[in-house]
Tab-separated table of C-alpha atoms in Angstrom:
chain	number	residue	atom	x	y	z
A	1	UNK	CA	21.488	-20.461	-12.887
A	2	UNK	CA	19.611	-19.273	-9.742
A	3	UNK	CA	18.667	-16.267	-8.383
A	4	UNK	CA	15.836	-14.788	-5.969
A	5	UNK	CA	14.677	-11.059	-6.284
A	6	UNK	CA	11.557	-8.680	-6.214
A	7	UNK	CA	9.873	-8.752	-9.045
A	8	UNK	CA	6.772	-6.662	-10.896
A	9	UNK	CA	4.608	-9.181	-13.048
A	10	UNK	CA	4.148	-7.773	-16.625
A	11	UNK	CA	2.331	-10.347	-18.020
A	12	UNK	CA	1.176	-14.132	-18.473
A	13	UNK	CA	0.074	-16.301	-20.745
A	14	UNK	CA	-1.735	-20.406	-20.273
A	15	UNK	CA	1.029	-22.540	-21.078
A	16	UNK	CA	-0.509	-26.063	-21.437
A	17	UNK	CA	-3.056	-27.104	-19.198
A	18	UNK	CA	-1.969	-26.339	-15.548
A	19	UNK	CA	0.992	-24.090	-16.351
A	20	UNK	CA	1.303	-20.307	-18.003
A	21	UNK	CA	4.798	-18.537	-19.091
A	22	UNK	CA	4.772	-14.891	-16.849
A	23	UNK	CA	7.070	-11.673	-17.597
A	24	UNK	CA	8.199	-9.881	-14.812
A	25	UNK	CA	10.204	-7.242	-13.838
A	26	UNK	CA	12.922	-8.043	-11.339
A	27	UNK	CA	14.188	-5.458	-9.362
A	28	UNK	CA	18.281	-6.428	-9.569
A	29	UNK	CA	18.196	-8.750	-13.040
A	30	UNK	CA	15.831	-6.880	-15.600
A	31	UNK	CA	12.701	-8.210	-17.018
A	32	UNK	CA	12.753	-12.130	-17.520
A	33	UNK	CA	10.375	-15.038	-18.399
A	34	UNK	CA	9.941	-18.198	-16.918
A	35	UNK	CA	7.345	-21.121	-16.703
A	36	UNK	CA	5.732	-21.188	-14.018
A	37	UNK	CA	4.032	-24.737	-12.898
A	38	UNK	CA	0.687	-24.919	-11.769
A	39	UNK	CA	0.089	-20.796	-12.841
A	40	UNK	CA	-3.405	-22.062	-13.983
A	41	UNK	CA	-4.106	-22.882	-10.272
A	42	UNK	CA	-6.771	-20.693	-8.129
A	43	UNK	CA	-3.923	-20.404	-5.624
A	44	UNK	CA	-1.004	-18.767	-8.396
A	45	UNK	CA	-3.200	-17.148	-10.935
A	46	UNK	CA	-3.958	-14.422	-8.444
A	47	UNK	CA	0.058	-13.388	-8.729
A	48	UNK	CA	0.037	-13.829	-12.245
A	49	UNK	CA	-2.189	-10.241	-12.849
A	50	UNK	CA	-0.142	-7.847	-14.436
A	51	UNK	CA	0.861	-4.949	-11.603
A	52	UNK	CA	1.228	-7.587	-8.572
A	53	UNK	CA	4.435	-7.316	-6.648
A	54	UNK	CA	6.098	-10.680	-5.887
A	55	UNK	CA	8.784	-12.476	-4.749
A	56	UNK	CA	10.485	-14.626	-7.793
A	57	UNK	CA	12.607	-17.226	-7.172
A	58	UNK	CA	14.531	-18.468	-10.598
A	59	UNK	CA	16.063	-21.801	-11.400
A	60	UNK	CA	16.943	-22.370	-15.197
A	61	UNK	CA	19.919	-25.465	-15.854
A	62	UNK	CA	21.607	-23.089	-18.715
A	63	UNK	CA	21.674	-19.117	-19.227
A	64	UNK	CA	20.118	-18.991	-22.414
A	65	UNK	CA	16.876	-21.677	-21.737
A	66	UNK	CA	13.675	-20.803	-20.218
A	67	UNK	CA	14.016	-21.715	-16.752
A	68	UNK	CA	11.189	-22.164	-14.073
A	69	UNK	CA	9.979	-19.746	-11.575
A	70	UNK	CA	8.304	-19.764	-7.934
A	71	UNK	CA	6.624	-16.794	-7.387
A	72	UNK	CA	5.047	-15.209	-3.549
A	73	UNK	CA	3.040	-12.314	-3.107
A	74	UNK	CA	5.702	-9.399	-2.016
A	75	UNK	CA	2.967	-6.959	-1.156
A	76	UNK	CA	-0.187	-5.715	-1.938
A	77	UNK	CA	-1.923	-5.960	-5.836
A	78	UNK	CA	-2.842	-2.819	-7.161
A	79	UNK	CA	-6.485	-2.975	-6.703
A	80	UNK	CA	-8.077	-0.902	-9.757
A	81	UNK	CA	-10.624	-2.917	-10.823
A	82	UNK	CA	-13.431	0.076	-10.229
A	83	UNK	CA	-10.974	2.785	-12.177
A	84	UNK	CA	-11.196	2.344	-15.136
A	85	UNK	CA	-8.798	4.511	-16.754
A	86	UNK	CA	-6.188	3.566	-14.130
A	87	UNK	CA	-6.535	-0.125	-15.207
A	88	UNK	CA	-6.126	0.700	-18.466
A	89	UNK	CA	-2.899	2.687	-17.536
A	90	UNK	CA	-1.573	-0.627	-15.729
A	91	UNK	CA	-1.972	-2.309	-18.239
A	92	UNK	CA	-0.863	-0.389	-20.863
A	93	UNK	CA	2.569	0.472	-18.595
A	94	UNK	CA	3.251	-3.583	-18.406
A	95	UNK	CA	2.773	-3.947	-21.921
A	96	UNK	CA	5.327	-0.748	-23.144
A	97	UNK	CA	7.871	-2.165	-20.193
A	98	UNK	CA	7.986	-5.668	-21.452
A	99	UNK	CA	7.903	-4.778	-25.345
A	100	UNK	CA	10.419	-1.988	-24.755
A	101	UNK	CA	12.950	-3.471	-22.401
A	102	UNK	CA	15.273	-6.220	-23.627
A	103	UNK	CA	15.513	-9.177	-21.197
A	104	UNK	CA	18.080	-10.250	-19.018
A	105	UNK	CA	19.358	-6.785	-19.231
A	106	UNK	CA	19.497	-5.047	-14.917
A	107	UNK	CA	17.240	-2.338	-14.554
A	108	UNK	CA	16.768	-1.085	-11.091
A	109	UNK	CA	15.871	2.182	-12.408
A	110	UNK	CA	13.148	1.378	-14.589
A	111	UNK	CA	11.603	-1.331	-11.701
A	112	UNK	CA	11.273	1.372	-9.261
A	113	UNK	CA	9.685	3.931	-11.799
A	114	UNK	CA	7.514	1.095	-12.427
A	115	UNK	CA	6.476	0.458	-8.867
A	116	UNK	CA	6.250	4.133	-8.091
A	117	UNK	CA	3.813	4.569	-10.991
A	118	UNK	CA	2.231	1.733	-9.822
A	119	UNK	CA	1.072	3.729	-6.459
A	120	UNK	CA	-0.203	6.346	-8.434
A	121	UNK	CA	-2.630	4.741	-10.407
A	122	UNK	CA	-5.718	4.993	-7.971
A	123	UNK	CA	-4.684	8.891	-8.163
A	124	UNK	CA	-6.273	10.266	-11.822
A	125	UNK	CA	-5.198	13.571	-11.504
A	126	UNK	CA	-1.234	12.379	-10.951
A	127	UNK	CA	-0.512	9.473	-12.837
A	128	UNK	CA	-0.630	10.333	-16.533
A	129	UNK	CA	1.863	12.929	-16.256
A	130	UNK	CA	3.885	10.491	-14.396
A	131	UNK	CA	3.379	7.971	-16.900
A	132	UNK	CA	4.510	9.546	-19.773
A	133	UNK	CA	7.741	10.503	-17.721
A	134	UNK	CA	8.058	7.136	-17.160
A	135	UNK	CA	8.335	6.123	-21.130
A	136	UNK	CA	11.070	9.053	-21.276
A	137	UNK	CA	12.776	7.084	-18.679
A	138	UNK	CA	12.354	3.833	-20.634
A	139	UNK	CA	13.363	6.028	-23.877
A	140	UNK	CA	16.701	7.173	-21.418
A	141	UNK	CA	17.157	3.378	-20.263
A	142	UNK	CA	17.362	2.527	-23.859
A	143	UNK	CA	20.069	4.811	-24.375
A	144	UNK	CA	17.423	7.032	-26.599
A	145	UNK	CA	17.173	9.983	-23.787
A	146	UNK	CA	15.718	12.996	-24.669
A	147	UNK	CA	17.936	15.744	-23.590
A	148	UNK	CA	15.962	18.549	-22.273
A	149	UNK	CA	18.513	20.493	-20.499
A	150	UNK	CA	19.038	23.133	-22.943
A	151	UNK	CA	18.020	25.045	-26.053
A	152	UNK	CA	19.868	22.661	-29.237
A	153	UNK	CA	20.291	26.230	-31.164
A	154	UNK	CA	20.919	28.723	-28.634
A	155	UNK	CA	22.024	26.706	-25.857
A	156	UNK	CA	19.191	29.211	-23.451
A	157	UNK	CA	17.985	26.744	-20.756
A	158	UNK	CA	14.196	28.940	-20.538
A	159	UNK	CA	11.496	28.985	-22.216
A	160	UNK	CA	11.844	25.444	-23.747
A	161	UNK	CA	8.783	24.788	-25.296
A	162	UNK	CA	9.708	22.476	-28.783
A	163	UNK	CA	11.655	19.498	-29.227
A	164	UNK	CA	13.453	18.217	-32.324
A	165	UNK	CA	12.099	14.832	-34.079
A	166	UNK	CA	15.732	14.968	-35.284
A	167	UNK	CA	17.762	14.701	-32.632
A	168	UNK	CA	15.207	14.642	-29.229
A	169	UNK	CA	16.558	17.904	-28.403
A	170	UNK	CA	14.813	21.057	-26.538
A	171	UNK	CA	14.329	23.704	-28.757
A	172	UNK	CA	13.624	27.198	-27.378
A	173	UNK	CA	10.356	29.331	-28.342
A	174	UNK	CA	12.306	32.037	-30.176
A	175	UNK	CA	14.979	29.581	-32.144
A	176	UNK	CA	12.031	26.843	-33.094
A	177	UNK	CA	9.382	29.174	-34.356
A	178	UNK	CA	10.307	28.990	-37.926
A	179	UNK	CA	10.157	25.231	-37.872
A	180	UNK	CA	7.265	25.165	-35.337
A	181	UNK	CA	5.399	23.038	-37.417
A	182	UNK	CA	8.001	20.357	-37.660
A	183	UNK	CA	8.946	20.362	-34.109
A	184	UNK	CA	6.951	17.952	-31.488
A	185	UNK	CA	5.332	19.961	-28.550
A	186	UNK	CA	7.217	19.366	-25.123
A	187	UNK	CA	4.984	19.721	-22.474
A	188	UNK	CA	6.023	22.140	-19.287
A	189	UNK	CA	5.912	19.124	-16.840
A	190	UNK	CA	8.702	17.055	-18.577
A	191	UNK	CA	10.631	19.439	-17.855
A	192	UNK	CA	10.627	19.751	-14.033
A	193	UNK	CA	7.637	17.966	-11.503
A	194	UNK	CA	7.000	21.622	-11.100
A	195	UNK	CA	6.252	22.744	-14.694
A	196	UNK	CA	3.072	22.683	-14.152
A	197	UNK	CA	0.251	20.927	-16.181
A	198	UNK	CA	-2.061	22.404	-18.936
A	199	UNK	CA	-5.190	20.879	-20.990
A	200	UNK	CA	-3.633	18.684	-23.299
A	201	UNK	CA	-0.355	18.424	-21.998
A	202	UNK	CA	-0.691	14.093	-21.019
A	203	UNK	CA	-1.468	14.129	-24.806
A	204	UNK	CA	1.080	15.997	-26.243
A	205	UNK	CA	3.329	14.221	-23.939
A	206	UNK	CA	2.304	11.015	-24.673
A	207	UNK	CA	2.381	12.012	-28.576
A	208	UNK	CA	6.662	13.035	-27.813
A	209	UNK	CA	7.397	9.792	-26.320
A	210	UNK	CA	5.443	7.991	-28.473
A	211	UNK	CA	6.804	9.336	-31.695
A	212	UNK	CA	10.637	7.940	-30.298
A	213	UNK	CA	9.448	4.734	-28.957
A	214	UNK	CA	8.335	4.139	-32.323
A	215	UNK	CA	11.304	5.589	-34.076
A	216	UNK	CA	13.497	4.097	-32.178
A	217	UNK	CA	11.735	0.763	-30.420
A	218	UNK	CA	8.961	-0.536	-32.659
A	219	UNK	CA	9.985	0.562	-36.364
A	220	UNK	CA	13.276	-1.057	-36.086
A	221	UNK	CA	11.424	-4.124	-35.666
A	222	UNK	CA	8.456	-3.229	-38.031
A	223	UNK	CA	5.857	-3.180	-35.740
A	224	UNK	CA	3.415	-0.392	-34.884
A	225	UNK	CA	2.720	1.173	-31.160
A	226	UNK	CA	1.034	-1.622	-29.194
A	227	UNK	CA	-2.811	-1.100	-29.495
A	228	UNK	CA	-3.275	-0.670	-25.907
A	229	UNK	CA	-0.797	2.557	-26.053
A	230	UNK	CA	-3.288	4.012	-28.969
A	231	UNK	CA	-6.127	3.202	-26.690
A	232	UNK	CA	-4.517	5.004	-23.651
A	233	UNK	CA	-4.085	8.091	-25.853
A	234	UNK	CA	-7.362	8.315	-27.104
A	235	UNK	CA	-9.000	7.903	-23.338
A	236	UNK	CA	-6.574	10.778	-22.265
A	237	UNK	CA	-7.158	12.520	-24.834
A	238	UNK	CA	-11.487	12.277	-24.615
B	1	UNK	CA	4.279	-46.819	-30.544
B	2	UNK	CA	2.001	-49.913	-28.794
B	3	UNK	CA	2.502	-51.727	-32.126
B	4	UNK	CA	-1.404	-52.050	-32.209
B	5	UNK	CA	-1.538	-50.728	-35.974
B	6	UNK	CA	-1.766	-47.318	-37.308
B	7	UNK	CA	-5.433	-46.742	-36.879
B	8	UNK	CA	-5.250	-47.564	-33.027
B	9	UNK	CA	-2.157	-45.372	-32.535
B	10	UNK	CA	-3.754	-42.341	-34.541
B	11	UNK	CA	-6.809	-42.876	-32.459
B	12	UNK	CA	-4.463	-42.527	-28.919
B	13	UNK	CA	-2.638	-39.437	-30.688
B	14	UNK	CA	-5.625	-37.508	-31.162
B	15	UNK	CA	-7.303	-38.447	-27.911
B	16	UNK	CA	-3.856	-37.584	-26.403
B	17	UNK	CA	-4.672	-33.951	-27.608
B	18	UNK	CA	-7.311	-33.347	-25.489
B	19	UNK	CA	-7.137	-30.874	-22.469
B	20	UNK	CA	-7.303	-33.531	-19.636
B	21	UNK	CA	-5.632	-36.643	-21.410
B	22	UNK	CA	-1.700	-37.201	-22.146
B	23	UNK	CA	-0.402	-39.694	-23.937
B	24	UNK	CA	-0.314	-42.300	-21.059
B	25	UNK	CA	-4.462	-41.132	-20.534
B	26	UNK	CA	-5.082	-41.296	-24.402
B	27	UNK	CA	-3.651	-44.714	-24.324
B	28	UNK	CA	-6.115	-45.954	-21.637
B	29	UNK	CA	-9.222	-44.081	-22.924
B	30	UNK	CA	-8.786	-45.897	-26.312
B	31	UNK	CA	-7.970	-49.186	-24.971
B	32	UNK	CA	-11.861	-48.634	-23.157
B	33	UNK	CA	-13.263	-47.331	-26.102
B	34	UNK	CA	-11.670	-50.740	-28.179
B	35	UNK	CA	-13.211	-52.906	-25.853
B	36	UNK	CA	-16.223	-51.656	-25.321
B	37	UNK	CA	-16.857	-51.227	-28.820
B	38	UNK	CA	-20.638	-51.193	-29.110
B	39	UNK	CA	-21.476	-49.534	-26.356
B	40	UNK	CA	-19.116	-46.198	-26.585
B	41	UNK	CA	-16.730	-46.040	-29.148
B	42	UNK	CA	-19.848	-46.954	-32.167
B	43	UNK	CA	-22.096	-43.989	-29.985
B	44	UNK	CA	-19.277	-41.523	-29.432
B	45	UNK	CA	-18.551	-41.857	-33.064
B	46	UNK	CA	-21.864	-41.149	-34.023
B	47	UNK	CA	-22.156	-37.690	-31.423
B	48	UNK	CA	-18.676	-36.310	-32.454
B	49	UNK	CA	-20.285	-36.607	-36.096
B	50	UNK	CA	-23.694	-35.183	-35.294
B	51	UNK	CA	-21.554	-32.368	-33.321
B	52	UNK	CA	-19.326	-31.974	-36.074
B	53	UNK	CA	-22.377	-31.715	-38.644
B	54	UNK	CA	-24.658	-29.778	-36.657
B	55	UNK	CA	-22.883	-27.248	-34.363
B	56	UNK	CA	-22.352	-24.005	-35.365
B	57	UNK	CA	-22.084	-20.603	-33.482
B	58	UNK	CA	-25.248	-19.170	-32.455
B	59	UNK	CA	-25.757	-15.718	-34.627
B	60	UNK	CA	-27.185	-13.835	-31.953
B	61	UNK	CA	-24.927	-14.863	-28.869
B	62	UNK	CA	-22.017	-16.250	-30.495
B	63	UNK	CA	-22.536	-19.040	-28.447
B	64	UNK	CA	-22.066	-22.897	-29.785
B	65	UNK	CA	-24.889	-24.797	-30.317
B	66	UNK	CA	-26.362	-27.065	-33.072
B	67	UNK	CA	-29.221	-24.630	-33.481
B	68	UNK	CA	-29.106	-21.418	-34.963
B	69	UNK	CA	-30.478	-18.910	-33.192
B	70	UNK	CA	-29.241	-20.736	-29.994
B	71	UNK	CA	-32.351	-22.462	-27.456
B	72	UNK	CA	-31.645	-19.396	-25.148
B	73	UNK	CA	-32.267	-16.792	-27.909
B	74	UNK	CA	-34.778	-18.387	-29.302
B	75	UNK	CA	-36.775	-19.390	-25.757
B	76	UNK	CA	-39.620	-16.376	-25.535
B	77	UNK	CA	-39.803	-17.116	-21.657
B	78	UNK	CA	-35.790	-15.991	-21.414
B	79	UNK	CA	-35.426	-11.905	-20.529
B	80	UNK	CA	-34.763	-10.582	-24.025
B	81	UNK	CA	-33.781	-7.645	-22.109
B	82	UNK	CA	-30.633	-8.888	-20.068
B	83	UNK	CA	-27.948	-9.445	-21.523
B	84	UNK	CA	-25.268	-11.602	-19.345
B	85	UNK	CA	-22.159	-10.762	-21.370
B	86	UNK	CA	-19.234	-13.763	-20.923
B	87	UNK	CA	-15.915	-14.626	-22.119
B	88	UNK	CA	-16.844	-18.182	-23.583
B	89	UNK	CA	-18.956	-20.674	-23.741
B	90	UNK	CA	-17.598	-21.874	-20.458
B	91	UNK	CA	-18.522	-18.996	-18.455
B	92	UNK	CA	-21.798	-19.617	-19.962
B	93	UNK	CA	-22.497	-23.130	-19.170
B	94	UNK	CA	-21.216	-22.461	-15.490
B	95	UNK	CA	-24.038	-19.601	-15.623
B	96	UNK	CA	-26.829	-21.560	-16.831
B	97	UNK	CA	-26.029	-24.304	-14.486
B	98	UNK	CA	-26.621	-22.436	-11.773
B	99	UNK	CA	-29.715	-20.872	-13.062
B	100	UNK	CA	-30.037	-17.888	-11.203
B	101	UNK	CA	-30.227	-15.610	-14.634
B	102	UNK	CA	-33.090	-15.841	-16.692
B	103	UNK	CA	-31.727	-13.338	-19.261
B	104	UNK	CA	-29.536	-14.160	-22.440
B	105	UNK	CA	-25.882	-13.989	-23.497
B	106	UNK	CA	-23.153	-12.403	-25.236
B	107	UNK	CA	-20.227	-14.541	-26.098
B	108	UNK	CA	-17.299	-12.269	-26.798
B	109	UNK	CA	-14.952	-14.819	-27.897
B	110	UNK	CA	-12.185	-13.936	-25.479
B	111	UNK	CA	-10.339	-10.557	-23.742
B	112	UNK	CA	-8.872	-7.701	-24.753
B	113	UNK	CA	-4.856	-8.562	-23.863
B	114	UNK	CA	-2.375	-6.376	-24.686
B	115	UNK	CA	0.139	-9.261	-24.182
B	116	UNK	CA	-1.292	-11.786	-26.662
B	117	UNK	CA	-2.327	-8.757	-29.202
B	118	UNK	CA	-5.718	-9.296	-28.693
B	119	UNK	CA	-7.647	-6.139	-29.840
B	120	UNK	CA	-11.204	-5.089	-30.007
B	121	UNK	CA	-12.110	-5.826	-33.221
B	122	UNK	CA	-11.121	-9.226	-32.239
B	123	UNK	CA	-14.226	-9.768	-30.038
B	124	UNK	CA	-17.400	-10.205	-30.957
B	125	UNK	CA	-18.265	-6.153	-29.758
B	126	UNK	CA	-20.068	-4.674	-32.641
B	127	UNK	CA	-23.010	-7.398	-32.348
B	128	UNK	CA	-23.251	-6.622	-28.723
B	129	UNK	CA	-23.708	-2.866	-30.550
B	130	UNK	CA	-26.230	-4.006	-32.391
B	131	UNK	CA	-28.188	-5.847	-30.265
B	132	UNK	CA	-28.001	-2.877	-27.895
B	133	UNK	CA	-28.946	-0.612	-30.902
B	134	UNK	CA	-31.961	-2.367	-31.408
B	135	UNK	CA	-33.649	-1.076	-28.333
B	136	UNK	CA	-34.931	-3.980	-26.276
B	137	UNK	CA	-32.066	-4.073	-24.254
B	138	UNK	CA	-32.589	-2.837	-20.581
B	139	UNK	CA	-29.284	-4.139	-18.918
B	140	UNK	CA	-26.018	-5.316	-19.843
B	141	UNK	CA	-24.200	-7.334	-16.817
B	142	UNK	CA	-20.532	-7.861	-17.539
B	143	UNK	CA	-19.666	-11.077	-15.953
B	144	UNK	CA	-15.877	-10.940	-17.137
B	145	UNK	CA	-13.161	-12.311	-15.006
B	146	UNK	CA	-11.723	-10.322	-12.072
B	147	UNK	CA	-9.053	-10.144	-13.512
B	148	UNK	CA	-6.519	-6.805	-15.095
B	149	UNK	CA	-7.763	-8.163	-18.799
B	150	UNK	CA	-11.472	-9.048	-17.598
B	151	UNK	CA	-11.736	-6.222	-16.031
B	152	UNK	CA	-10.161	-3.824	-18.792
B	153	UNK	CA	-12.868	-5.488	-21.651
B	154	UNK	CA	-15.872	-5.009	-19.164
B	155	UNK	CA	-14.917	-1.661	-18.902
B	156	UNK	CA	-13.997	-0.857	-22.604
B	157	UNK	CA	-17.356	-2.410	-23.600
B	158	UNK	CA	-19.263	0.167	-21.110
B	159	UNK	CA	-17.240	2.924	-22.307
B	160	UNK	CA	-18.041	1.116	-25.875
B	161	UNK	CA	-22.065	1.522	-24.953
B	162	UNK	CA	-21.709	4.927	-23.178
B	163	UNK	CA	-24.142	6.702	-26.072
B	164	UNK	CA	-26.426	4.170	-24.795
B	165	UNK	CA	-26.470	5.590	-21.170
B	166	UNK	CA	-30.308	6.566	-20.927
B	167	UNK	CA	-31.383	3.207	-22.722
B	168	UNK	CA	-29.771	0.625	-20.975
B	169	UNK	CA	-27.706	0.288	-17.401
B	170	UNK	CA	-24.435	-1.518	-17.072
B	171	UNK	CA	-23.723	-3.689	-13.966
B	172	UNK	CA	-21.065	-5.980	-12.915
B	173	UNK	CA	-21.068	-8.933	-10.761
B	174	UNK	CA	-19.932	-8.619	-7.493
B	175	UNK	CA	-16.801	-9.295	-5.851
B	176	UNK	CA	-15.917	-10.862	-2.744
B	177	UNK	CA	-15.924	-13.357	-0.411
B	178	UNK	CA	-16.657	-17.275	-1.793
B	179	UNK	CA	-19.227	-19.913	-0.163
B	180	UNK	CA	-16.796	-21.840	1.995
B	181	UNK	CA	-14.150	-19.298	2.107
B	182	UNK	CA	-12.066	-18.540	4.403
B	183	UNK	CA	-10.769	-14.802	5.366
B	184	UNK	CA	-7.627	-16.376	6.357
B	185	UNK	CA	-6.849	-17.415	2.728
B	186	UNK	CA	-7.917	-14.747	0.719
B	187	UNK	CA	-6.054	-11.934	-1.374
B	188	UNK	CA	-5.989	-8.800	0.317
B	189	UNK	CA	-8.241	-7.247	-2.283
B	190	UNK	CA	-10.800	-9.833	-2.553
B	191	UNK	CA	-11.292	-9.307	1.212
B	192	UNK	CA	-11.072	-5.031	0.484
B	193	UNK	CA	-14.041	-5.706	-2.164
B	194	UNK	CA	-15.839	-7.397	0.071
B	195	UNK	CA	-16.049	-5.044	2.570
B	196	UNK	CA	-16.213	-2.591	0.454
B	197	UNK	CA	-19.509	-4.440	-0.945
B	198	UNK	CA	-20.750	-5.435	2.602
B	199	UNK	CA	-24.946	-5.151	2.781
């Protein structure tokens, strides 16, 4: 098996001596891991930082082994070494794509979020609304979407302000205030780029997709929210 | 299996474990250390036990040594108020070879990596605490990889220390171009650090 796309790098680890095994993102094939020979090396370890934009080139004798990978800079790292919230973000956005999305499995939707959000880090005032749009997209790539289009009692389409830990519907202000205290907070700017952003939204949008990912992603598996996602929300939230 | 007997061929296995040596290596290393006998396999004996016996991590610094607090903590002429804080003991060596700091260490023990689960109470943070808490300190220079996981801990730490902010100041070493590089083939952002950082 061959194949040669754009890819995001998620991750690496050393693997032996000279080598390290990387996660990426490929734009056409999904997120996939490979060895990569000589990653220790001054020249490869560069590529290897999670964020960087390369080209991977894939060669694995059977589908189901761990093939090998070549990897070239496809275009500029992020650079967000001096932000340190932003790096933080990165990172943290790497981590939820690889431990969220199953391998092998095409996302071009989810690679271009990715390197869209990716641009945005340097910008503090954008990218945490962005990101948390970006886990509802990996919640929606899952097949766990939160549908937002309309009022789950009333079927009203304003004025959604509640969503159901049930089902990951909208619920309206009128039909949810009984069970207000049940219901998660949807933030305005989930619901359109316009909606507009208040204190605390990032939070209490980060505390909706968070509460799915971890219905639906990590308890399945019985594992918690990667520590880096906890840390993200408490840096937002200070 | 060289057919050498069991003691030989547990000798090449374990030297074959060493970063450096493969099997082919390990088999070659102990075939020198056989012959020569007296003069390095009797000796290296001897230091791997002393090292074994007597090193121990340093409960200041976290550093390794075979003296406890380490010879830096424990040397009055060394800054006691620097601290140089490092990944491992390898960052530290390559520090006090060049000997341009005079201050001490902080060991952390590794990097925060979301990847490998590595988390904070992992490191060896709420010494650094400590030692800051104790109010000699003056400055605390990260000298972390430039890397997204260096980077991220050196950052976490001074966020970590931030109640510390009219006690002690926070650097980080600089970033740019190496002796004997060449523009040509650098990164693009180790050449938009360095002029960024151009004096």
């Amino acid at each position: 098996m061959e194949f040669e796309d754009e890819a995001i790098v998620l991750g690496a680890r050393s693997h032996g001596e000279t080598g390290a095994i990387v996660h990426v993102l490929t734009e056409s094939h999904g997120v996939y891991a490979a060895h990569i020979a000589g990653g220790a090396s001054r020249r490869i370890k560069p590529l290897l930082q999670a964020g960087s934009h390369v080209a991977f080139a894939y060669r694995a004798r059977h589908t189901d082994q761990l093939g090998a990978a070549t990897l070239e800079a496809a275009g500029p790292s992020p650079d967000l070494f001096d932000e340190p919230l932003g790096l933080l973000g990165l990172q943290c956005a790497c981590a939820m794509t690889q431990a969220v999305l199953p391998e092998r499995d095409s996302q071009p939707g989810a690679y271009h979020a990715l390197s869209g959000l990716i641009g945005l880090f340097a910008f503090p005032d954008i990218w945490p609304a962005v990101y948390v749009r970006y886990e509802a997209g990996l919640l929606e790539a899952l097949g766990f979407g939160l549908d937002l289009s309309a009022c789950a009692v009333s079927g009203d389409h304003d004025d959604l302000i509640y969503v159901s830990p049930k089902s990951g519907r909208a619920v309206g202000r009128t039909a949810g205030e009984p069970y207000k205290e049940k219901l998660l907070r949807l933030p305005g700017f989930m619901l359109s780029s316009q909606g507009g952003l208040a204190e605390g939204d990032v939070v209490r949008g980060l505390e909706l997709t968070g509460f799915f990912l971890e219905r639906h992603v990590f308890h399945p598996h019985n594992k918690p929210l990667p520590d880096i996602r906890l840390r993200l929300k408490d840096s937002l939230a200070s | 299996m060289s057919g050498a007997g069991p003691e030989i061929e547990r000798l090449m296995a374990l030297l074959s474990k060493l970063p450096g040596l493969g099997p082919r290596s390990a088999r070659r290393a102990s075939l020198a250390l056989l012959k020569r006998k007296d003069q390095l396999l009797i000796p290296l004996t001897r230091a791997m036990q002393d090292a074994a016996d007597k090193v121990e991590t340093c409960r200041i610094c976290g550093r390794l040594s075979t003296q406890n607090p380490c010879p830096t903590c424990a040397d009055p002429a060394r800054d006691q108020t620097m601290i140089c804080v490092v990944e491992e003991d390898s960052a530290l060596w390559a520090m006090e070879r060049v000997g341009a700091f005079t201050g001490t260490y902080h060991v952390l023990g590794g990097l925060l990596s979301a990847l490998d689960g590595i988390r904070p109470e992992d490191l060896r943070l709420d010494s650094l605490v400590q030692r800051v808490r104790s109010g000699r300190v003056r400055e605390i220079i990260m000298a972390l990889p430039a890397t997204v996981e260096g980077q991220t801990t050196a950052h976490y730490i001074a966020d970590r220390l931030k109640s510390f902010d009219n006690q002690v100041e926070i650097t980080f070493l600089a970033r740019g171009v190496p002796v004997g590089g060449e523009l040509d083939w650098l990164d693009d952002n180790t050449i938009a650090h360095a002029f960024k950082s151009r004096r």
